[in-house]
Coordinates of C-alpha atoms in Angstrom, one line a residue:
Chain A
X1 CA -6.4 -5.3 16.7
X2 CA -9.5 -5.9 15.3
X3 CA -10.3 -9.7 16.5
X4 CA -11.6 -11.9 12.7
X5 CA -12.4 -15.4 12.7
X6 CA -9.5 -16.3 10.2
X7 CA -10.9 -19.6 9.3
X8 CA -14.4 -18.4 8.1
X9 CA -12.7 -15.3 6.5
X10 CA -10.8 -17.9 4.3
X11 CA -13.5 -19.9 3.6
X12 CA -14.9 -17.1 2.0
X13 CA -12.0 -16.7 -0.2
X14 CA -11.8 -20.2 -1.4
X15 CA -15.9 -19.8 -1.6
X16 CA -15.3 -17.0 -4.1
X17 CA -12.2 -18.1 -6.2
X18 CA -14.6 -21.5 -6.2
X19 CA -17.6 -19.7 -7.4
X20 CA -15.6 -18.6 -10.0
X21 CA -15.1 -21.4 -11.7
X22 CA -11.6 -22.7 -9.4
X23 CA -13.3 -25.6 -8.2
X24 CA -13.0 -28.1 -11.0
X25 CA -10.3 -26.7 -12.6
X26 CA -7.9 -26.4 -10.4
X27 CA -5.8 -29.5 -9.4
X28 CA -3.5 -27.2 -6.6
X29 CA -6.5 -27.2 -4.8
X30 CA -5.9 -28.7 -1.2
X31 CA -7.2 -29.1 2.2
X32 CA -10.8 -29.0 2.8
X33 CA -11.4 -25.2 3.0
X34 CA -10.5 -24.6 -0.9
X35 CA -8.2 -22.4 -0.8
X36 CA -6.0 -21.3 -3.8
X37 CA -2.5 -21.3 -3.6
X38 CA -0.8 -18.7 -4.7
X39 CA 2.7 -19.2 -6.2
X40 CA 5.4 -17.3 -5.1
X41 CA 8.7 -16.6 -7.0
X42 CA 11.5 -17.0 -4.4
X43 CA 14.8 -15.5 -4.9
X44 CA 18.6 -16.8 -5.1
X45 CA 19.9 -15.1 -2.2
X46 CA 21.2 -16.6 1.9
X47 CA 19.5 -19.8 2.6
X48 CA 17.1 -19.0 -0.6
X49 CA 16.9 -20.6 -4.2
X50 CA 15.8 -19.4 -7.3
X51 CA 12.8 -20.7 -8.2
X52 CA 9.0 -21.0 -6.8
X53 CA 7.4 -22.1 -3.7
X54 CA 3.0 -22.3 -3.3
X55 CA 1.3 -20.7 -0.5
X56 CA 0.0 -22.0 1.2
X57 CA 2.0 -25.8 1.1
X58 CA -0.1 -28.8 0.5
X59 CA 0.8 -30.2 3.7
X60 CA 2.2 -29.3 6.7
X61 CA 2.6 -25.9 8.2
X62 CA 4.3 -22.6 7.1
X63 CA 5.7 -19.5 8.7
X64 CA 4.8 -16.4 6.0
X65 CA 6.2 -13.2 6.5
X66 CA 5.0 -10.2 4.9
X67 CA 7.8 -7.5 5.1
X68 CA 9.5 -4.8 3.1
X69 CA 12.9 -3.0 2.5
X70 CA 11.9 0.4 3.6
X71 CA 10.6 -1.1 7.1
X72 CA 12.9 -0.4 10.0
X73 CA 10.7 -3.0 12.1
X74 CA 11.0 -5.6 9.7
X75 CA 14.9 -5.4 10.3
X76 CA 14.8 -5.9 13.8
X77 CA 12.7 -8.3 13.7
X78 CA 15.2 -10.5 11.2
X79 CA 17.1 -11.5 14.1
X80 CA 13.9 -12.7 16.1
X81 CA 12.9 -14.8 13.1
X82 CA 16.1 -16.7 12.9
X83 CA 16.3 -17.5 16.7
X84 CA 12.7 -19.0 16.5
X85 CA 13.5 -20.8 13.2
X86 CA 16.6 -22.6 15.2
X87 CA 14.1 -23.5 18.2
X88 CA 11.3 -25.1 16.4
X89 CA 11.0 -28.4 14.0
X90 CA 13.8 -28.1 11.9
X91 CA 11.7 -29.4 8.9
X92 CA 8.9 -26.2 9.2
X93 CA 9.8 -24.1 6.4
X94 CA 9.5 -20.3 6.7
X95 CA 9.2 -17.8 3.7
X96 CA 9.5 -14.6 3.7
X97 CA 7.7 -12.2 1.2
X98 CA 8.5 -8.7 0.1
X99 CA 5.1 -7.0 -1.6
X100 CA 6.9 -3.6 -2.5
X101 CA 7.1 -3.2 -6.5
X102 CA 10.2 -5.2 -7.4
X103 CA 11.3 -4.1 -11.0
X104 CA 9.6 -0.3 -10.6
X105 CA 11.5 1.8 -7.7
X106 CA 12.9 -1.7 -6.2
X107 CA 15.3 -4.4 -7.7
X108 CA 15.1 -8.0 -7.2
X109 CA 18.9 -7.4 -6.2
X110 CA 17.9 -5.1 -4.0
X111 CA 15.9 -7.2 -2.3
X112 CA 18.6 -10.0 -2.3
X113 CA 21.2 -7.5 -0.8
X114 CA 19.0 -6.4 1.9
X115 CA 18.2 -10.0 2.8
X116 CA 22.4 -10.5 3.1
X117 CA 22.8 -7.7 5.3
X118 CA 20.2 -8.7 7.7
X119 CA 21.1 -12.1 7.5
X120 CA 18.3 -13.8 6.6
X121 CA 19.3 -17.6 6.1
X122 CA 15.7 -19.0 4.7
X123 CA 13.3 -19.0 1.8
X124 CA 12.7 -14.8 0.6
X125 CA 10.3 -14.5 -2.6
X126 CA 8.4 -11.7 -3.7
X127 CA 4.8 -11.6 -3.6
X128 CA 3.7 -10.3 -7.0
X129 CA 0.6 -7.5 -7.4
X130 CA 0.1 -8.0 -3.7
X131 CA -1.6 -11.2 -4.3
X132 CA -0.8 -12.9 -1.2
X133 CA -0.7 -9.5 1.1
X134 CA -4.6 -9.4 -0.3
X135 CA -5.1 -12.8 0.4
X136 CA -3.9 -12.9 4.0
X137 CA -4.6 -8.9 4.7
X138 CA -1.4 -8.1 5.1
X139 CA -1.4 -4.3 4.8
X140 CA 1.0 -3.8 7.4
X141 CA 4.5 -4.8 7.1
X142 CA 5.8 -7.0 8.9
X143 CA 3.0 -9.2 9.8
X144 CA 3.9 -12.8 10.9
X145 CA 1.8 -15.6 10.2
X146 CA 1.6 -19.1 10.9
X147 CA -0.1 -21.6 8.4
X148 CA -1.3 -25.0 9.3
X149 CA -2.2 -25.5 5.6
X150 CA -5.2 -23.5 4.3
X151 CA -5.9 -22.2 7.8
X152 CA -4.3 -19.3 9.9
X153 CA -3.2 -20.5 13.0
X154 CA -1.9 -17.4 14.6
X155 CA -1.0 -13.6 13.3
X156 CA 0.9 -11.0 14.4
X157 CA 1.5 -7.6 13.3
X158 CA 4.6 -5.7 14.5
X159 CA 7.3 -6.4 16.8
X160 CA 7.2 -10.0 18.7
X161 CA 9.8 -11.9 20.2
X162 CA 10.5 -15.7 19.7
X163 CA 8.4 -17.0 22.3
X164 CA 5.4 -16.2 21.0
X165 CA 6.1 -17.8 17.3
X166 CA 7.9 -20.5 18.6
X167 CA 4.7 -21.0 21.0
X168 CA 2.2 -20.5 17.8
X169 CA 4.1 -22.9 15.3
X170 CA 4.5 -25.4 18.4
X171 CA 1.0 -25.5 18.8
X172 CA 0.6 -27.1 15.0
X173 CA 3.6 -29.1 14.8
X174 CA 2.9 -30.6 18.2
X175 CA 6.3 -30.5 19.5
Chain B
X1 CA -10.1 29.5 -16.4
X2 CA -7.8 26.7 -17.8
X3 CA -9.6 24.3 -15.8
X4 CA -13.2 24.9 -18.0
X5 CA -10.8 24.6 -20.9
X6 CA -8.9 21.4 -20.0
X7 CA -12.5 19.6 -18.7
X8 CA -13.5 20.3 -22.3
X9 CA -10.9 18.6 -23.9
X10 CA -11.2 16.0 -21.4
X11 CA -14.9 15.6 -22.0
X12 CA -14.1 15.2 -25.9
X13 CA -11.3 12.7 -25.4
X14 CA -13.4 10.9 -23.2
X15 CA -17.1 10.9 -23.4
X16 CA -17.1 7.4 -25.1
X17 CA -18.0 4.3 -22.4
X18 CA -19.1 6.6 -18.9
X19 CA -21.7 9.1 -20.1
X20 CA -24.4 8.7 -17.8
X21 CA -22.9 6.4 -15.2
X22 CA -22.4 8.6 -12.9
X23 CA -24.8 9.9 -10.2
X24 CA -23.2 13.2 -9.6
X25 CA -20.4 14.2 -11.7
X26 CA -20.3 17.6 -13.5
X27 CA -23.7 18.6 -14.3
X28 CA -24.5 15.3 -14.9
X29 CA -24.4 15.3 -18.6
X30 CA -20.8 16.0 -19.3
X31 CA -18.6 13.7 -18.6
X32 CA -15.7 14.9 -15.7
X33 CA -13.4 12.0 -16.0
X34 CA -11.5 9.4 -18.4
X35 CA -11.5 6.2 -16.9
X36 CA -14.5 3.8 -16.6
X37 CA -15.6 3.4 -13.2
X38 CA -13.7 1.0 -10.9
X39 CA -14.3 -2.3 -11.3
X40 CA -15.0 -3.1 -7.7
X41 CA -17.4 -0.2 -7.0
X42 CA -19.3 -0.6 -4.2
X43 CA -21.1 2.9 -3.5
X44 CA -22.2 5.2 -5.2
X45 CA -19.1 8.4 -5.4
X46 CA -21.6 10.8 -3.2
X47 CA -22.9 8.0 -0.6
X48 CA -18.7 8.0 0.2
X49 CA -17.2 10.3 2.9
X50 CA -14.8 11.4 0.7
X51 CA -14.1 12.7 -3.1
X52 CA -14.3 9.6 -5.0
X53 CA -14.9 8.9 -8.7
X54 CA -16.3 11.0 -10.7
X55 CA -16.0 14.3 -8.2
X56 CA -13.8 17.6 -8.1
X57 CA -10.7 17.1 -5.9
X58 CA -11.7 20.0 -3.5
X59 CA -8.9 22.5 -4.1
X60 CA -6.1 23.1 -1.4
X61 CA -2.7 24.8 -1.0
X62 CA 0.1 23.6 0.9
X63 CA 3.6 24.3 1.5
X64 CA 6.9 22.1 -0.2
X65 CA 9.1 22.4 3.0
X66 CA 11.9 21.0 0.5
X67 CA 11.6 23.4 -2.3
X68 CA 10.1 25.9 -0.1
X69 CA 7.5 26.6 -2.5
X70 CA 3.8 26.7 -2.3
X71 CA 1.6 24.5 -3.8
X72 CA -1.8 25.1 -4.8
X73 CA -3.9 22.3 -6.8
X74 CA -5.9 24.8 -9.2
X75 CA -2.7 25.9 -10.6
X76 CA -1.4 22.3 -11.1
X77 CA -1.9 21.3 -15.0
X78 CA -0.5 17.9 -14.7
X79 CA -2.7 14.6 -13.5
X80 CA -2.0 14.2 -9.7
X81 CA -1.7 11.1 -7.2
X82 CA -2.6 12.7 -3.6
X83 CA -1.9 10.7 -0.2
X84 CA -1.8 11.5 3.3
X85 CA 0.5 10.2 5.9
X86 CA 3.4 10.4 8.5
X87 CA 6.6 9.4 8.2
X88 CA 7.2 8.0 11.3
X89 CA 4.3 5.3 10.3
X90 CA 5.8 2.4 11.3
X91 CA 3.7 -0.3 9.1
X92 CA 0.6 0.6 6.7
X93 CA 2.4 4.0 5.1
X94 CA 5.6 1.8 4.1
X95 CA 3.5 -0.4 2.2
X96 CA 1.2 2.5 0.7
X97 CA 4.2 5.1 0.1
X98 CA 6.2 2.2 -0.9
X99 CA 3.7 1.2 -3.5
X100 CA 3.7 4.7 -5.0
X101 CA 7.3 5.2 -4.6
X102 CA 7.3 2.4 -7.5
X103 CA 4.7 4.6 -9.3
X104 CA 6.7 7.2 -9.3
X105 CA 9.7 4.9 -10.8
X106 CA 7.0 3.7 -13.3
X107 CA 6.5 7.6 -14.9
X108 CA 9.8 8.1 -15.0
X109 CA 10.6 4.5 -16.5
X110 CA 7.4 5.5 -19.0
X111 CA 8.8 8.8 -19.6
X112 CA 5.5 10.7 -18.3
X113 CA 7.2 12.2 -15.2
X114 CA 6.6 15.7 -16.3
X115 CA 2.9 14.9 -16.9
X116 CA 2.2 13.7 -13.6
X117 CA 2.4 14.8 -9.9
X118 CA 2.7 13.3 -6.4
X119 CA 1.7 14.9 -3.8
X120 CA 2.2 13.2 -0.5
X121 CA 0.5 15.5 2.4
X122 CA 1.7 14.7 5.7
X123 CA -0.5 14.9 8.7
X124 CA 2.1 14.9 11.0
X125 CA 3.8 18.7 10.9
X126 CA 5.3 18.3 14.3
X127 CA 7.5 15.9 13.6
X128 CA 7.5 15.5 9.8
X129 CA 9.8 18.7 9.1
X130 CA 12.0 19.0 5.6
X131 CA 15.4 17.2 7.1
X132 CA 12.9 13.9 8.2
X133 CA 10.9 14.1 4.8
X134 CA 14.4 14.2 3.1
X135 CA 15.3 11.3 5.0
X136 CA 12.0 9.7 4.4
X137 CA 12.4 10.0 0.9
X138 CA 15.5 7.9 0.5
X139 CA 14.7 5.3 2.8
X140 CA 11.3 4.9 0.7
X141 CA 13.1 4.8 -2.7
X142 CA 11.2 8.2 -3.3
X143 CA 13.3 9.3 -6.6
X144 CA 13.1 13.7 -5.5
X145 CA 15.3 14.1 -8.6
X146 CA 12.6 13.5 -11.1
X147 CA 11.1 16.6 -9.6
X148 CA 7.6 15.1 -9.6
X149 CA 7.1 14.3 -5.9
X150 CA 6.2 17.0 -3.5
X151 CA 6.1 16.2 0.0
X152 CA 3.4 19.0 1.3
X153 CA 3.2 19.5 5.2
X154 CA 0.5 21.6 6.4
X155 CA 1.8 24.7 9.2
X156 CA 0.5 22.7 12.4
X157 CA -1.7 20.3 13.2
X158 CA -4.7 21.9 13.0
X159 CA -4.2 22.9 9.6
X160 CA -3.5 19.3 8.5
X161 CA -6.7 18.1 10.2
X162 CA -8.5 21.2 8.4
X163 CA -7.2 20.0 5.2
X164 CA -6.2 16.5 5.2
X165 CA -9.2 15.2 7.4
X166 CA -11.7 17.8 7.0
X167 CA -11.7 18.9 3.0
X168 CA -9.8 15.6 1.5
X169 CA -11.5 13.1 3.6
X170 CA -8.2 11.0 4.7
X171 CA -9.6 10.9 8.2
X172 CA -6.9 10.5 11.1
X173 CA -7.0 10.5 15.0
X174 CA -4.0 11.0 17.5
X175 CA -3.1 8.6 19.4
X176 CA -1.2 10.0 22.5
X177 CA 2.6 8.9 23.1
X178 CA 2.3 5.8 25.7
X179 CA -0.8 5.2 24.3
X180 CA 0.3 3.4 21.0
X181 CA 1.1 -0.5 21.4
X182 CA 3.5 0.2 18.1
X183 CA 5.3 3.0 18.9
X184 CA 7.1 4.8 21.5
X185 CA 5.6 8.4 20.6
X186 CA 2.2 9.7 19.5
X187 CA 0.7 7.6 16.8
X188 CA -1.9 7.9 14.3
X189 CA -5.3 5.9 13.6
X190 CA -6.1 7.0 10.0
X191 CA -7.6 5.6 6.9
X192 CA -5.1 5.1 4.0
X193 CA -6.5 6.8 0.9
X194 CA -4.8 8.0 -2.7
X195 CA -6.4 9.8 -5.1
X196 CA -6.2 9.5 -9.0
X197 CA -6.7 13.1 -10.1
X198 CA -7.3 14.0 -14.0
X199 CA -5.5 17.3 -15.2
X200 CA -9.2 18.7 -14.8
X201 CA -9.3 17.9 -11.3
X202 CA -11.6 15.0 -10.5
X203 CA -11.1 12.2 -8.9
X204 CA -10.2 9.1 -11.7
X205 CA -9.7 6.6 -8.6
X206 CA -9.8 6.8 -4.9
X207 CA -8.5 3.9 -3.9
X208 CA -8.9 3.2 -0.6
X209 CA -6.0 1.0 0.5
X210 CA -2.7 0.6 2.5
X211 CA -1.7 -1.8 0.0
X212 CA -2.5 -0.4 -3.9
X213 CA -0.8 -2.4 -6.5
X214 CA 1.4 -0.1 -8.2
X215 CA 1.2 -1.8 -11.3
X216 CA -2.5 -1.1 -11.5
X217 CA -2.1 2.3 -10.5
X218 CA 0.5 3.1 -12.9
X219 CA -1.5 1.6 -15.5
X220 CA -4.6 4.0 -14.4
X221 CA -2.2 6.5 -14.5
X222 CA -0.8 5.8 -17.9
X223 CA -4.5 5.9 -19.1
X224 CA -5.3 9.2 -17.8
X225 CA -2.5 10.6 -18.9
X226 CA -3.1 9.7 -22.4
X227 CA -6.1 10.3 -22.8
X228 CA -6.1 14.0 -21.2
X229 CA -3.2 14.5 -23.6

């Protein structure tokens, strides 16, 4: 992996969406980096309501993950998601985001069906255009993140087993 | 040759907007494509290491392992969306095959299926044979039925790096098996590349991503289409 100072990579990105006028207009605007949230439409499926959630929250930390129907990875790693999600904070939401092209050769009820079957039990939304993959350079599926508001506190790409997250989102939350 | 004939009528439909913003393309007086250039351009098409806006798609033939016929570009009349990849990709290829699996939905949804072809080259012969393209196809939502996707797959891999690498410019590298922190078998380092070819045969978009929107690219799609009509 190509090592990238997240932070100043971000900065850059709430530089530009400032520059372009965000910085005034923009009451969502939080933290001290300026960075844009991006809303997300979340889905009524296991542990998931319909509705909309912004990325990243204006307080407090989030685990994002960037997966996708068609990736066998992203099913196994379903299970290691849940089994970190029951060791951390209880009150750290997680939110996972499909980028594939929901209402073209995918169906927002595909999506929900595959969530069942792998038995996802928290927040799944769809991240439209590929917004937030863009924002977060996501182009592989399933890459793992953990936000401590605007910044990225840790990343992974691929396969990773609990420790690791439950290690990364420990690290923010303190305990 | 039909393709002077269709550049013509591409260069009538379409001279309004680019005439004279391109560096290289054609003779430099006629216009060789339909679209205005990308918005985000950064280089000029010829300082680029591969055929990008504005240039001929180089011409190339390649097997259908599923239909077991041949294709060969020159003789294609429809616009084209080219890739490279391998199906056993376990990470950028789902997102870029994915994206263009919902293109493909999009033409049929838009009923331009028959005026537009995808030709997904794999550089991964060994492995990627008809029954794991078949396969790879309906895991990926790839809709065969429409009869608008071909999955090409060069005869070995030095034809694939002769063709994919060499003349298309979708560079790749083998990564040996035990080599790759992904996967258990040989892996690729590559760049993730899809081109937006007009029925003419240049290149409308090049868009250098593992992660196009597919709404965008249907869209440039949809607008090449109708205005090569």
């Amino acid at each position: 992996m190509i090592p990238v100072d997240r932070r100043r990579l971000l900065a850059a990105v709430g530089t530009a969406a400032a520059g372009a006028g965000g910085l005034y207009a923009n009451p969502w605007r939080s933290g001290d980096d300026g960075v844009e949230p991006v809303t997300v439409e979340t889905l009524r499926a296991p542990g998931s309501e319909s509705g909309s959630v912004t990325v990243p929250p204006a307080d407090g930390p989030l685990v994002l993950e960037f997966f996708a129907t068609t990736c066998s990875v992203c099913s196994a790693q379903m299970s290691v998601l849940a089994g970190a999600r029951q060791r951390v904070d209880a009150a750290v939401p997680f939110l996972s985001v499909t980028s594939e092209p929901v209402g073209l050769s995918v169906t927002r009820g595909d999506v929900c069906e595959w969530w069942r079957t792998h038995d996802g039990s928290w927040t799944v939304g769809l991240d439209e255009g590929t917004t937030l993959a863009e924002r977060y350079d996501a182009t592989r599926v399933p890459t793992t993140l953990v936000l401590d508001r605007g910044d990225v506190s840790w990343r992974h790409t691929g396969r990773f087993d609990a420790d690791s997250l439950v290690e990364a989102v420990r690290a923010v939350t303190g305990r | 040759m039909q393709r002077r004939e269709l550049l013509q009528g591409v260069t009538a439909a379409g001279a309004t907007g680019v005439a004279g913003c391109l560096s290289r393309a054609g003779s430099g007086q006629d216009s060789t494509v339909v679209l205005d250039p990308p918005g985000d351009r950064q280089f000029d098409s010829d300082e680029l290491p591969y055929p990008a806006y504005g240039e001929a798609l180089p011409d190339f033939s390649l097997p259908n392992p599923l239909s077991g016929e041949r294709i060969a570009t020159e003789d294609v009349d429809e616009t084209l969306v080219v890739t490279g990849f391998f199906a056993t990709c376990p990470a950028e290829c789902v997102q870029l095959v994915g994206q263009l699996a919902g293109v493909q939905h999009g033409t049929v949804r838009d009923d331009i299926a028959d005026e537009v072809r995808f030709l997904a080259i794999t550089f991964d012969p060994e492995r990627d044979d008809a029954a794991a393209l078949r396969e790879y196809a309906a895991r990926m939502e790839i809709d065969l039925d429409a009869g608008n996707w071909e999955f090409l797959r060069p005869r070995d891999a030095d034809a694939a790096k002769r063709v994919v690498d060499e003349r298309l410019g979708i560079t790749f590298d083998r990564v040996g098996a035990g080599e790759s922190a992904r996967v258990e078998g040989y892996d690729f380092n590559h760049l993730s590349l899809t081109f937006l070819v007009n029925p003419a045969g240049y290149v409308e978009r090049a868009y250098r991503t593992s992660q196009p929107d597919a709404d965008v690219v249907l869209s440039d799609v949809q607008t090449v289409v109708e205005r090569s009509g």
